[in-house]
Amino acid sequence: MVKPSGRKGLSFAFDLIPTGLEYIAAYIEDTVDKVHIVDMEMDHRKFQDLINLYSPDLVGISLSATEHNEGLRLAKIAKKNGVMTVIGGYHPTSVPDLMLSYPQIDMVIRGEGELTMRELVEKGTPENVLGVSHKKNGILIHNEDRPRIENLDILPFPARRLRQYSYKSQNRTTDCDVIVMSRGCNGFCSFCCEPSMNYGCLRCRSPENVMKEILEMAEYHQRKSLSVMFADPNFMGNPRGVDRLCDLLMEHDLRIEFCALVRPDAMAKYPEIVKKMCRAGILRFEMGIESPNSKDLKSTKKGFTNKVHGKAVRNIRENGGRAGGTFVIGLPDQTAEEIKGFPTYAKEIGLTAAAFGIATPFPGTEFYKELDKQGLIFETNWDNFDEMHSVYRTKHLSKEMIEELATYCMAKFWNLDTFIDQEMVSQKRTVRKKTIVDFTRERTLNISFMANNGNKLQKDNLSQHIKTFLEAYIDPRVETYTRTVGVHEVLEMTRFLRILGSQKIQCTLSLDDTTVSFVFKTTSKTVEYIRVICGRQEGSTINLDVDLKWLAEPYCTNLQKIFAFRFSHNFSIKKLWNTFKLFVAIGTEVMASNLQTPRAHFNLSLL
Ligand code: B12
Ligand code: SF4
């Protein structure tokens, strides 16, 4: 069972675990000699070497649209070795004819894989196996659909014991895992694959069955602290089930922080359950906010209005949870002005995290059918069906404009005020200030996530994207926010400020003629404000200049990166002394942090 490589979008933030393959492996394990799960993103061996090692009779590959090409490449290698191939997942289910047109694909399993795969390996032939599409003498045969599994409790838990890799959460130190409480969704959003895969039908496991798996999962991870994603597309689809699960979770002392994908209308409607979820450790939420505009919510058939947005976010924030939201940009009639308003709206309603995906017509969706009918889809490379590239013509915006707007939205939202706000909200729960070292370490990871994403995504036009990013950062709201909240009230930095004293630190980022400065005004006790301005301002006491040319140059060496940093703008002895104090303040904090938690290594070069 194989998952192709190729991180895209959100999988830079979360390691993607092939749960579907683990489910299937668990279901067929007792009927085959051996089943191996290979994740080519995590495995550093060549696929040919793995074929030699395992000598499989059958290779099963899981595919999304963006993995189409890579999946075909792997299937070709398997086929060259005389191995039968079968593929499954949302993409092949939607386009079985296309997939079977490739000589290296023998069979497609449509829909859920467990029962179909078991029957297939037991019979040894696809003939009359429900849910299989295959070829016979060059003719495509689509066997009838297999009915959905109504009682999900009959399924054995995913075969984590077959896992060969250690999956990590965004901080790269905590283990992460995935669990599924329900399948399907009762929504009918036009751009989503759920309606075609599950026909608006939501099926749920019993909370008791889920709890049993959670306990088994905790044991698998030796009860270490863990970050777990509920991969249900609509986790709150059955609020009573979630409520019961929270009761069960609270009976145990587990070191698990859960994340769930939820609809904002449910989060607005059930404040008591939201409260309970946060108490039970379900703390991070990703909501499909999609757009502030009613016309977009209507055209995509979201089934709710923008009135629910603010209320949903408030319910989460009040309980110290992380209110994440995703937006869809580049819909057929959206304008640049409308899209530019999205990050502002995200901040206004109080989201603590946001992602801005480009509307992508996946085959099988209503959205795809509509655009295909009008001949608007121009992209032919499936690699770009990743919600980060523009793949069809819209009324007002070019491909380049949409992709730049995605960068703009990202930068406008992920400014320093958002990072501070995130901390402020989580303090409601932790009642503890985070140290400046931990805070900076986590922000460095966020920035590297954005840089990885940007590098990979916009490699042809990276300089322009960096400039758009810098320009979007200029925002007077950062100063207003930091003056009101007080960064020192949110982060533990007493010793740091005492050593640093009264300073005006100016950190200037530039690329060609685009220059943006971050000004940090400190006293020995407070951070008065953080200001983000175009160009430079006079009167700073410490200057750090960073030339971002190296970012736009993907193959630059570490040495080049180091030379991009300069502390010497308008050099004077006084400034040198102040810079020294800054280094001492940072060094002291890093040492203190390493003494307290030796695993919190800090990469000084990043500072
Ligand atoms: C949770 C989730 C994520 C998580 C991953 C969680 C994890 N597993 O680690 C995160 C947030 C990281 C993520 C990222 C992305 N995701 Co996502 N994700 C989902 C979601 C909601 C659930 C996936 C899941 O784990 N399901 C649970 C398992 C049990 O189901 P399953 O994987 O579908 O497997 C079953 C069947 O499909 C089938 N099957 C699957 N593989 C195979 C293989 C064989 C051989 C066989 C026989 C059967 C079979 O049998 C399995 C068991 O029944 C799905 C929608 C959904 N409901 O599935 C979208 C979905 C898969 N994601 C999607 C997309 C677009 C993305 C991103 C590109 C978004 C972005 N821009 O960042 C990235 C892609 C990342 C990458 N490839 O690098 C799309 C894919 C569209 C398409 N047609 O290709 C989906 C369908 C959502 C949608 N838009 O409708 N995702
Ligand atoms: S609510 Fe979410 S999972 Fe359900 S159909 Fe809409 S986008 Fe898909």
Coordinates of N, CA and C in Angstrom, one line a residue, residues 33-143:
D33 N -0.6 -12.8 2.9 CA 0.6 -13.2 3.6 C 1.2 -12.1 4.4
K34 N 1.3 -10.9 3.7 CA 2.0 -9.8 4.3 C 1.5 -8.5 3.6
V35 N 1.3 -7.5 4.4 CA 1.0 -6.2 3.8 C 1.9 -5.1 4.4
H36 N 2.5 -4.3 3.5 CA 3.4 -3.3 3.9 C 2.8 -1.9 3.5
I37 N 3.0 -0.9 4.4 CA 2.6 0.4 4.0 C 3.8 1.3 3.8
V38 N 3.9 1.9 2.6 CA 5.1 2.7 2.3 C 4.6 4.1 2.0
D39 N 5.2 5.0 2.7 CA 4.9 6.5 2.5 C 6.2 7.1 1.8
M40 N 6.0 7.3 0.5 CA 7.2 7.8 -0.2 C 7.6 9.2 0.2
E41 N 6.8 10.0 0.9 CA 7.2 11.3 1.4 C 8.2 11.1 2.5
M42 N 8.0 10.0 3.3 CA 8.8 9.8 4.5 C 10.0 8.8 4.2
D43 N 9.8 8.0 3.2 CA 10.8 6.9 3.0 C 11.9 7.5 2.1
H44 N 13.2 7.2 2.4 CA 14.2 7.7 1.6 C 14.8 6.7 0.6
R45 N 14.2 5.5 0.6 CA 14.6 4.5 -0.4 C 13.9 4.7 -1.7
K46 N 14.6 4.2 -2.8 CA 13.9 4.3 -4.1 C 12.8 3.3 -4.2
F47 N 11.8 3.6 -5.0 CA 10.6 2.7 -5.1 C 11.0 1.4 -5.7
Q48 N 12.0 1.4 -6.6 CA 12.4 0.1 -7.2 C 13.1 -0.8 -6.1
D49 N 13.8 -0.1 -5.2 CA 14.5 -0.9 -4.2 C 13.4 -1.5 -3.2
L50 N 12.3 -0.8 -3.0 CA 11.2 -1.3 -2.2 C 10.5 -2.5 -2.8
I51 N 10.4 -2.4 -4.2 CA 9.8 -3.5 -4.9 C 10.7 -4.7 -4.8
N52 N 12.0 -4.5 -4.9 CA 12.9 -5.6 -4.8 C 12.8 -6.2 -3.4
L53 N 12.7 -5.4 -2.4 CA 12.7 -5.8 -1.0 C 11.5 -6.7 -0.7
Y54 N 10.3 -6.2 -1.1 CA 9.0 -6.8 -0.7 C 8.5 -7.8 -1.7
S55 N 8.9 -7.7 -2.9 CA 8.4 -8.6 -4.0 C 6.9 -8.7 -4.0
P56 N 6.2 -7.6 -4.1 CA 4.7 -7.7 -3.9 C 4.0 -8.4 -5.1
D57 N 2.8 -9.0 -4.8 CA 2.0 -9.5 -5.9 C 1.1 -8.3 -6.4
L58 N 0.8 -7.4 -5.5 CA -0.2 -6.3 -5.8 C 0.3 -5.1 -5.2
V59 N 0.3 -4.0 -5.9 CA 0.7 -2.7 -5.3 C -0.6 -1.8 -5.4
G60 N -1.0 -1.3 -4.2 CA -2.1 -0.4 -4.1 C -1.6 1.0 -3.8
I61 N -2.1 2.0 -4.6 CA -1.6 3.4 -4.5 C -2.8 4.3 -4.2
S62 N -2.6 5.2 -3.2 CA -3.6 6.1 -2.8 C -3.3 7.5 -3.5
L63 N -4.3 8.1 -4.1 CA -4.1 9.3 -4.9 C -5.1 10.4 -4.6
S64 N -4.5 11.6 -4.5 CA -5.4 12.8 -4.7 C -5.0 13.4 -6.0
A65 N -5.8 14.4 -6.5 CA -5.5 14.9 -7.8 C -4.1 15.4 -8.0
T66 N -3.6 16.1 -6.9 CA -2.2 16.6 -7.0 C -1.1 15.6 -7.0
E67 N -1.5 14.3 -6.6 CA -0.6 13.2 -6.6 C -0.7 12.4 -7.9
H68 N -1.6 12.8 -8.8 CA -1.9 12.0 -10.0 C -0.6 11.6 -10.7
N69 N 0.3 12.6 -11.1 CA 1.5 12.3 -11.8 C 2.5 11.4 -11.1
E70 N 2.7 11.7 -9.8 CA 3.6 10.9 -9.0 C 3.1 9.5 -8.8
G71 N 1.8 9.4 -8.6 CA 1.2 8.0 -8.5 C 1.4 7.2 -9.8
L72 N 1.2 7.9 -10.9 CA 1.4 7.1 -12.2 C 2.9 6.7 -12.3
R73 N 3.8 7.5 -11.9 CA 5.2 7.2 -12.0 C 5.5 5.9 -11.2
L74 N 4.9 5.9 -10.0 CA 5.2 4.7 -9.1 C 4.5 3.5 -9.7
A75 N 3.3 3.6 -10.3 CA 2.6 2.5 -10.9 C 3.4 2.0 -12.0
K76 N 4.1 2.9 -12.8 CA 4.8 2.4 -13.9 C 6.0 1.5 -13.5
I77 N 6.6 1.9 -12.4 CA 7.8 1.1 -11.9 C 7.2 -0.2 -11.5
A78 N 6.1 -0.3 -10.8 CA 5.5 -1.5 -10.3 C 5.2 -2.4 -11.5
K79 N 4.6 -1.8 -12.5 CA 4.2 -2.6 -13.7 C 5.4 -3.1 -14.5
K80 N 6.5 -2.3 -14.5 CA 7.7 -2.8 -15.2 C 8.2 -4.0 -14.5
N81 N 7.9 -4.2 -13.2 CA 8.4 -5.4 -12.5 C 7.3 -6.5 -12.5
G82 N 6.3 -6.3 -13.4 CA 5.3 -7.3 -13.5 C 4.3 -7.4 -12.4
V83 N 4.2 -6.3 -11.6 CA 3.3 -6.3 -10.5 C 1.9 -5.7 -10.9
M84 N 0.8 -6.3 -10.4 CA -0.5 -5.8 -10.7 C -0.7 -4.5 -9.9
T85 N -1.4 -3.5 -10.4 CA -1.6 -2.3 -9.7 C -3.1 -2.0 -9.5
V86 N -3.4 -1.4 -8.4 CA -4.7 -0.9 -8.1 C -4.6 0.4 -7.4
I87 N -5.5 1.4 -7.8 CA -5.4 2.7 -7.1 C -6.8 3.0 -6.5
G88 N -6.7 3.9 -5.6 CA -7.9 4.3 -4.9 C -7.8 5.7 -4.3
G89 N -8.9 6.2 -3.7 CA -8.9 7.6 -3.2 C -9.9 8.4 -3.9
Y90 N -10.0 9.7 -3.5 CA -11.0 10.6 -4.1 C -10.8 10.9 -5.6
H91 N -9.6 11.0 -6.0 CA -9.3 11.4 -7.4 C -9.7 10.2 -8.3
P92 N -9.1 9.0 -8.1 CA -9.4 7.9 -9.0 C -10.9 7.6 -9.0
T93 N -11.6 7.7 -7.8 CA -13.0 7.5 -7.8 C -13.8 8.4 -8.7
S94 N -13.3 9.6 -8.9 CA -14.0 10.6 -9.8 C -13.6 10.4 -11.2
V95 N -12.4 9.9 -11.5 CA -12.0 9.8 -12.9 C -11.5 8.3 -13.2
P96 N -12.3 7.3 -13.0 CA -11.8 5.9 -13.3 C -11.4 5.7 -14.7
D97 N -12.2 6.3 -15.7 CA -11.8 6.0 -17.1 C -10.5 6.6 -17.4
L98 N -10.2 7.8 -17.0 CA -9.0 8.5 -17.2 C -7.8 7.6 -16.7
M99 N -8.0 7.2 -15.4 CA -6.9 6.4 -14.8 C -6.6 5.1 -15.5
L100 N -7.7 4.5 -15.9 CA -7.5 3.2 -16.6 C -7.0 3.3 -18.0
S101 N -7.0 4.6 -18.5 CA -6.4 4.7 -19.8 C -4.9 4.7 -19.8
Y102 N -4.3 4.7 -18.6 CA -2.9 4.5 -18.5 C -2.5 3.0 -18.4
P103 N -1.6 2.6 -19.2 CA -1.3 1.1 -19.3 C -0.8 0.6 -17.9
Q104 N -0.2 1.4 -17.1 CA 0.3 0.9 -15.8 C -0.8 0.8 -14.7
I105 N -2.0 1.2 -15.0 CA -3.1 1.0 -14.0 C -4.0 -0.2 -14.4
D106 N -4.0 -1.2 -13.6 CA -4.9 -2.3 -13.9 C -6.3 -2.2 -13.3
M107 N -6.4 -1.6 -12.1 CA -7.7 -1.5 -11.5 C -7.9 -0.2 -10.7
V108 N -9.1 0.2 -10.6 CA -9.4 1.4 -9.7 C -10.5 0.9 -8.8
I109 N -10.2 1.2 -7.5 CA -11.3 0.9 -6.5 C -12.0 2.2 -6.2
R110 N -13.3 2.2 -6.4 CA -14.0 3.5 -6.2 C -14.7 3.4 -4.8
G111 N -14.6 4.6 -4.2 CA -15.2 4.7 -2.9 C -14.4 4.1 -1.8
E112 N -15.0 3.7 -0.7 CA -14.3 3.2 0.5 C -13.6 1.9 0.1
G113 N -12.4 1.7 0.6 CA -11.5 0.6 0.1 C -11.6 -0.7 0.8
E114 N -12.0 -0.7 2.1 CA -11.8 -1.9 2.9 C -12.4 -3.2 2.4
L115 N -13.8 -3.1 2.2 CA -14.5 -4.3 1.8 C -14.1 -4.8 0.4
T116 N -14.0 -3.8 -0.5 CA -13.7 -4.1 -1.9 C -12.3 -4.7 -2.0
M117 N -11.3 -4.1 -1.3 CA -9.9 -4.7 -1.4 C -9.9 -6.1 -0.8
R118 N -10.6 -6.3 0.2 CA -10.6 -7.7 0.8 C -11.2 -8.7 -0.2
E119 N -12.3 -8.3 -0.7 CA -12.9 -9.3 -1.7 C -12.0 -9.5 -2.9
L120 N -11.4 -8.4 -3.3 CA -10.5 -8.5 -4.5 C -9.3 -9.5 -4.2
V121 N -8.7 -9.3 -3.1 CA -7.5 -10.2 -2.8 C -7.9 -11.6 -2.5
E122 N -9.1 -11.8 -2.0 CA -9.6 -13.1 -1.7 C -10.0 -13.8 -3.0
K123 N -10.7 -13.1 -3.9 CA -11.1 -13.7 -5.1 C -9.9 -13.9 -6.1
G124 N -9.0 -12.9 -6.0 CA -7.9 -12.9 -7.0 C -8.2 -12.4 -8.4
T125 N -9.5 -11.9 -8.5 CA -9.9 -11.3 -9.8 C -10.9 -10.2 -9.5
P126 N -10.9 -9.2 -10.4 CA -11.8 -8.1 -10.2 C -13.3 -8.4 -10.6
E127 N -13.4 -9.5 -11.3 CA -14.7 -9.8 -11.9 C -15.8 -9.8 -10.8
N128 N -16.8 -9.0 -11.1 CA -18.0 -9.0 -10.2 C -17.7 -8.5 -8.8
V129 N -16.5 -7.9 -8.5 CA -16.3 -7.4 -7.2 C -16.9 -5.9 -7.2
L130 N -17.8 -5.7 -6.4 CA -18.5 -4.4 -6.4 C -17.5 -3.3 -6.1
G131 N -17.6 -2.2 -6.8 CA -16.8 -1.0 -6.5 C -15.5 -1.0 -7.3
V132 N -15.2 -2.0 -8.2 CA -14.0 -2.1 -8.9 C -14.2 -1.7 -10.4
S133 N -13.3 -0.9 -10.9 CA -13.3 -0.6 -12.4 C -12.0 -1.3 -12.9
H134 N -12.1 -2.0 -14.0 CA -10.9 -2.7 -14.5 C -11.0 -2.8 -16.0
K135 N -10.0 -3.5 -16.6 CA -9.9 -3.6 -18.1 C -10.0 -5.1 -18.4
K136 N -10.8 -5.4 -19.5 CA -10.8 -6.8 -19.9 C -10.7 -6.7 -21.5
N137 N -9.6 -7.3 -22.0 CA -9.4 -7.3 -23.4 C -9.5 -5.8 -24.0
G138 N -8.9 -4.9 -23.3 CA -8.9 -3.5 -23.7 C -10.2 -2.8 -23.5
I139 N -11.2 -3.5 -22.9 CA -12.5 -2.8 -22.7 C -12.6 -2.4 -21.2
L140 N -13.1 -1.2 -20.9 CA -13.2 -0.8 -19.5 C -14.5 -1.3 -19.0
I141 N -14.4 -1.9 -17.8 CA -15.6 -2.4 -17.1 C -15.7 -1.8 -15.8
H142 N -16.9 -1.2 -15.5 CA -17.1 -0.6 -14.2 C -18.1 -1.5 -13.5
N143 N -17.7 -2.2 -12.5 CA -18.6 -3.0 -11.7 C -19.5 -2.1 -11.0

